[in-house]
């Protein structure tokens, strides 16, 4: 039953083994109890998961209870910390309340009273979490509507600029005038790419809110993803694998969007991109791990201004200036958008080092296998 109620987790923090064991004995029939023998251990545990309620002793060796409280609230602001204190340390308990403690109990306390405080703490945690999520969704809706309007308002004059510049390019111009037109076209194309990043971002959030899951094969999704990109100048090769034809169910449109964007990013530096798809069986869950890898990206660690992998996801990281266009496009914006799309679908996008220090893009999402 406990495993089905993840929000009934309680962290007990006390440096006395007898207290930890007693609280565990009294509470483990109703709550999933985790014990920490010090403030340091409690902080490390809270970095790994969120506990709706924490029972914290004020007087401990090492980091004090008050300092532990301060750090716990920094990690999880909505976490409800209940202070356990002796009669003579009531002043410290009041100080703890000023630091954001949820409540305090003086030792010795009645078991029924302890359970009442924990129960109310969990209820308040669930309520505050729900309200915060609803507020985030409302703000995201306003945010998306504004961005959609902005994209529309930008796109209309941008289309005119690109159209007129195309007409100008067909007129008899001298070399300097041709260069001006060329720069106008490249500037417009660059702005158009940025608008498409915003549109993809909005589309990903809408897909996530709809919770759309469709039946698909990896071969079909990846083929659709790269079809618009294939040209004489760009070759995209899909590596054969028996997993490509498995019947799956999941966020196929998100997978397709991510694959297309990653290949497009790679195509800026490479003209021969390799695409791999795989499905890994996981014994500990009903879902399967789907992985899409983009190789031959043309990006080399230690060169092209790339000193560390995570740098690629920084919004203001620009890949080298392209000689043909004179532009240095934001690689970080494109990859960060890919990662956000994956996160909306409960997945992730990362980079890894392949052969010859070439950087590879890796997208991972969970899917269901259809029998």
C-alpha positions as MATLAB code, in Angstrom:
seq = 'XXXXXXXXXXXXXXXXXXXXXXXXXXXXXXXXXXXXXXXXXXXXXXXXXXXXXXXXXXXXXXXXXXXXXXXXXXXXXXXXXXXXXXXXXXXXXXXXXXXXXXXXXXXXXXXXXXXXXXXXXXXXXXXXXXXXXXXXXXXXXXXXXXXXXXXXXXXXXXXXXXXXXXXXXXXXXXXXXXXXXXXXXXXXXXXXXXXXXXXXXXXXXXXXXXXXXXXXXXXXXXXXXXXXXXXXXXXXXXXXXXXXXXXXXXXXXXXXXXXXXXXXXXXXXXXXXXXXXXXXXXXXXXXXXXXXXXXXXXXXXXXXXXXXXXXXXXXXXXXXXXXXXXXXXXXXXXXXXXXXXXXXXXXXXXXXXXXXXXXXXXXXXXXXXXX';
ca = [
       0.000    0.000    0.000;
       2.813    2.423    0.838;
       4.284    2.179   -2.655;
       0.940    3.334   -4.082;
       0.978    6.519   -1.946;
       4.228    8.328   -2.795;
       3.132   11.535   -1.027;
       2.978    9.735    2.336;
       6.745    9.817    2.744;
       8.127   11.078    6.054;
      11.778   11.833    6.824;
      12.844   11.384   10.457;
      16.006   13.302   11.434;
      17.456   12.559   14.886;
      20.937   11.594   16.068;
      19.568    9.216   18.717;
      19.032    5.672   17.324;
      16.323    4.901   19.892;
      14.250    7.917   18.806;
      14.558    6.984   15.125;
      13.575    3.375   15.817;
      10.633    4.398   18.019;
       9.235    6.822   15.459;
       9.648    4.258   12.703;
       7.794    1.662   14.803;
       4.943    4.073   15.577;
       4.488    5.391   12.050;
       5.479    2.748    9.501;
       1.996    1.220    9.379;
       0.679    4.446    7.800;
       3.717    6.173    6.317;
       6.815    5.384    4.293;
       9.531    6.266    6.815;
      13.113    7.222    5.929;
      15.551    7.909    8.780;
      18.599   10.192    8.896;
      21.100   10.257   11.777;
      22.339   13.791   11.088;
      21.494   17.036    9.368;
      24.071   16.300    6.695;
      22.429   12.961    5.878;
      18.973   14.566    5.812;
      20.139   17.178    3.307;
      21.640   14.523    1.028;
      18.441   12.447    1.168;
      16.342   15.517    0.342;
      18.486   16.181   -2.716;
      17.440   12.768   -4.039;
      13.700   12.992   -3.345;
      11.054   15.234   -1.847;
       9.549   14.373    1.541;
       6.201   16.089    2.219;
       6.854   15.979    5.980;
      10.154   16.029    7.896;
      10.410   15.344   11.641;
      13.528   17.243   12.731;
      15.250   17.223   16.120;
      16.717   20.620   16.999;
      19.695   19.429   19.034;
      22.049   17.219   17.047;
      25.775   16.809   16.601;
      27.238   18.342   13.439;
      24.916   20.673   11.562;
      22.377   22.128   13.984;
      18.661   21.571   13.610;
      18.106   25.219   12.682;
      20.775   25.124    9.962;
      19.361   21.826    8.680;
      15.910   23.426    8.541;
      17.225   26.397    6.583;
      18.906   24.158    3.991;
      15.917   21.821    3.691;
      13.623   24.763    2.954;
      16.070   25.970    0.307;
      15.861   22.565   -1.386;
      12.073   22.148   -1.132;
      10.126   25.239   -0.161;
       6.825   23.365    0.216;
       8.299   20.658    2.451;
       6.624   20.769    5.883;
       9.249   20.495    8.638;
       7.987   19.593   12.114;
      10.423   20.497   14.898;
      10.915   18.025   17.754;
      12.137   19.876   20.837;
      12.592   19.473   24.588;
      10.712   21.722   27.048;
      13.746   23.911   27.693;
      14.320   24.734   24.021;
      10.969   26.363   23.234;
      12.719   29.596   22.214;
      14.652   27.696   19.561;
      11.395   26.196   18.323;
       9.950   29.691   17.902;
      13.064   30.701   15.971;
      12.542   27.628   13.803;
       8.972   28.705   13.058;
      10.329   32.064   11.933;
      12.636   30.183    9.542;
       9.679   28.402    7.971;
       9.069   25.347   10.161;
       5.559   23.944    9.799;
       4.976   23.131   13.472;
       6.762   21.906   16.574;
       6.182   19.210   19.169;
       7.723   19.100   22.627;
       9.165   15.838   23.899;
       7.656   13.622   25.083;
       4.671   13.906   22.734;
       1.566   11.775   22.350;
       1.465    9.412   19.376;
      -2.016   10.578   18.354;
      -0.895   14.208   18.354;
       2.151   13.328   16.230;
      -0.018   11.539   13.665;
      -2.439   14.469   13.550;
       0.373   16.898   12.746;
       1.837   14.590   10.085;
      -1.566   13.980    8.483;
      -2.325   17.695    8.297;
       1.185   18.391    6.989;
       0.706   15.925    4.135;
      -2.739   17.319    3.315;
      -1.346   20.853    3.207;
       1.581   19.676    1.078;
      -0.747   18.024   -1.462;
      -3.009   21.084   -1.538;
      -0.128   23.540   -1.973;
       1.459   21.348   -4.643;
      -1.823   21.182   -6.553;
      -2.362   24.942   -6.308;
       1.186   25.618   -7.460;
       0.750   23.278  -10.427;
      -2.540   24.949  -11.382;
      -0.931   28.377  -11.153;
       1.986   27.236  -13.313;
      -0.455   25.908  -15.917;
      -2.354   29.216  -15.941;
       0.870   31.176  -16.286;
       2.059   28.828  -19.023;
      -1.214   29.359  -20.868;
      -0.783   33.141  -20.717;
       2.878   32.726  -21.654;
       2.062   30.510  -24.654;
      -0.735   32.783  -25.880;
       1.590   35.769  -25.738;
       4.346   33.916  -27.598;
       1.870   32.710  -30.232;
       0.665   36.273  -30.796;
       4.247   37.512  -30.910;
       5.233   34.881  -33.477;
       2.242   35.777  -35.636;
       2.979   39.511  -35.486;
       6.633   38.911  -36.344;
       5.975   36.361  -39.055;
       3.722   38.575  -41.185;
       6.273   41.347  -41.877;
       9.069   38.772  -41.955;
       7.367   36.929  -44.808;
       7.180   40.204  -46.736;
      10.863   40.925  -46.105;
      11.906   37.496  -47.353;
       9.582   37.751  -50.349;
      10.830   41.184  -51.456;
      14.459   40.194  -50.884;
      13.892   37.192  -53.150;
      12.565   39.526  -55.842;
      15.561   41.830  -55.379;
      17.957   38.915  -55.821;
      16.594   38.437  -59.354;
      17.258   42.070  -60.304;
      20.470   43.133  -62.032;
      22.559   44.442  -59.102;
      26.217   45.241  -58.571;
      28.285   43.102  -56.173;
      27.828   45.397  -53.183;
      24.056   45.494  -53.636;
      23.957   41.703  -53.992;
      25.814   41.413  -50.692;
      23.236   43.658  -49.010;
      20.363   41.526  -50.326;
      22.215   38.381  -49.277;
      22.562   39.718  -45.730;
      18.873   40.661  -45.621;
      17.894   37.141  -46.675;
      20.187   35.531  -44.121;
      18.956   37.836  -41.364;
      15.360   36.981  -42.207;
      16.091   33.256  -42.321;
      17.865   33.457  -38.973;
      14.909   35.244  -37.373;
      12.545   32.706  -38.944;
      14.545   29.867  -37.340;
      14.213   31.541  -33.935;
      10.441   31.891  -34.386;
      10.232   28.197  -35.303;
      12.062   27.325  -32.077;
       9.396   29.228  -30.136;
       6.601   27.528  -32.090;
       8.126   24.099  -31.386;
       8.395   24.960  -27.707;
       4.721   25.947  -27.546;
       3.706   22.880  -29.539;
       5.566   20.602  -27.133;
       3.784   22.019  -24.087;
       0.417   21.582  -25.798;
       1.219   17.982  -26.731;
       2.151   17.296  -23.122;
      -1.039   18.859  -21.755;
      -3.098   16.726  -24.151;
      -1.257   13.593  -23.020;
      -1.464   12.184  -26.565;
      -0.088    8.659  -26.997;
      -0.191    6.997  -30.392;
       0.745    3.624  -31.869;
       3.842    3.728  -34.075;
       7.019    2.028  -35.195;
      10.356    3.722  -34.724;
      11.164    3.272  -38.413;
       8.028    5.125  -39.461;
       8.510    8.001  -37.003;
      12.194    8.521  -37.835;
      11.536    8.313  -41.584;
       8.877   11.018  -41.278;
      11.235   13.103  -39.154;
      14.049   13.244  -41.704;
      12.017   13.277  -44.934;
      11.684   17.107  -45.066;
      15.434   17.507  -44.468;
      16.820   15.182  -47.134;
      18.396   16.924  -50.125;
      21.317   16.696  -52.514;
      23.475   18.492  -49.978;
      22.404   16.387  -46.962;
      22.366   12.609  -46.618;
      20.597   11.179  -43.563;
      21.162    7.446  -43.112;
      19.007    5.359  -40.766;
      21.038    2.469  -39.366;
      19.187   -0.845  -39.684;
      18.068   -2.508  -36.453;
      15.363   -5.083  -35.748;
      13.999   -2.775  -33.042;
      12.918   -0.275  -35.703;
       9.857   -2.358  -36.578;
       8.567   -3.044  -33.061;
       5.015   -1.812  -32.507;
       5.112    0.831  -29.787;
       2.788    3.278  -28.066;
       3.931    6.659  -26.808;
       4.469   10.337  -27.597;
       5.259    9.697  -31.265;
       4.847   13.326  -32.348;
       7.296   14.491  -29.688;
       9.780   11.795  -30.759;
       9.420   12.845  -34.388;
       9.897   16.519  -33.517;
      13.006   15.812  -31.430;
      14.601   13.586  -34.089;
      14.001   16.151  -36.842;
      15.449   18.989  -34.785;
      18.544   17.013  -33.731;
      19.262   15.983  -37.321;
      18.738   19.577  -38.456;
      21.205   20.784  -35.813;
      23.757   18.205  -36.966;
      23.238   19.188  -40.612;
      24.661   22.661  -39.933;
      28.107   21.100  -39.485;
      27.807   17.784  -41.343;
      26.468   16.643  -44.713;
      26.312   12.921  -43.864;
      24.288   12.348  -40.688;
      23.775    8.900  -39.150;
      20.564    8.197  -37.231;
      20.151    5.237  -34.856;
      17.036    4.009  -33.061;
      16.786    1.405  -30.334;
      14.369    0.060  -27.718;
      15.752   -1.291  -24.455;
      13.720   -3.726  -22.366;
      13.582   -2.782  -18.688;
      12.709   -5.565  -16.259;
      11.754   -3.250  -13.388;
       8.923   -1.478  -15.219;
       6.250   -2.097  -17.821;
       7.580    0.750  -19.974;
      10.509    0.392  -22.365;
      13.324    2.881  -22.936;
      13.404    4.252  -26.477;
      16.677    5.831  -27.582;
      17.401    7.928  -30.667;
      21.064    8.722  -31.397;
      22.313   11.252  -33.957;
      25.930   10.717  -35.065;
      28.274   12.437  -37.511;
      27.309   15.815  -36.056;
      30.552   17.500  -37.057;
      30.906   18.929  -33.544;
      34.182   18.073  -31.812;
      34.863   18.546  -28.110;
      37.837   20.827  -27.580;
      37.210   22.531  -30.910;
      34.538   24.848  -32.293;
      34.536   26.643  -28.946;
      33.206   23.560  -27.120;
      35.061   22.949  -23.854;
      32.413   20.931  -21.990;
      29.307   18.991  -23.001;
      26.720   20.852  -20.921;
      27.884   24.100  -22.528;
      25.965   23.023  -25.631;
      22.650   23.459  -23.804;
      23.331   27.001  -22.651;
      20.904   29.342  -24.509;
      23.653   31.795  -25.452;
      26.126   29.228  -26.783;
      26.732   29.892  -30.483;
      28.256   27.469  -32.934;
      31.021   28.797  -35.208;
      30.168   31.414  -37.800;
      29.169   29.840  -41.105;
      31.291   31.201  -43.930;
      28.452   30.874  -46.435;
      26.022   32.968  -44.407;
      28.198   35.047  -42.115;
      25.971   34.014  -39.212;
      26.711   32.313  -35.915;
      23.497   30.565  -34.883;
      22.563   29.726  -31.296;
      23.192   26.010  -30.902;
      22.268   26.257  -27.231;
      18.779   27.567  -27.994;
      18.096   24.710  -30.410;
      19.360   21.970  -28.087;
      17.681   23.491  -25.038;
      14.383   23.453  -26.938;
      14.933   19.781  -27.833;
      15.571   18.962  -24.191;
      12.446   20.823  -23.088;
      10.310   18.970  -25.646;
      11.678   15.669  -24.307;
      11.064   16.707  -20.692;
       7.438   17.498  -21.508;
       7.173   13.867  -22.686;
       8.946   12.537  -19.539;
      12.194   12.034  -21.425;
      15.553   13.712  -21.830;
      18.059   14.874  -24.433;
      21.783   14.720  -23.716;
      25.112   14.711  -25.507;
      27.923   12.183  -25.286;
      31.414   11.780  -26.686;
      31.747    9.271  -29.514;
      34.689    8.262  -31.680;
      37.395   10.865  -32.298;
      35.821   13.086  -29.617;
      32.862   13.778  -31.889;
      29.762   14.821  -29.977;
      26.630   12.693  -30.416;
      23.056   13.681  -29.562;
      21.040   11.183  -27.501;
      17.269   11.406  -26.906;
      15.643    8.994  -24.443;
      11.908    8.559  -23.823;
       9.690    5.893  -22.278;
       7.255    3.968  -24.486;
       4.959    0.962  -24.174;
       5.522   -2.201  -26.193;
       2.412   -3.459  -28.000;
       2.125   -7.247  -27.945;
];
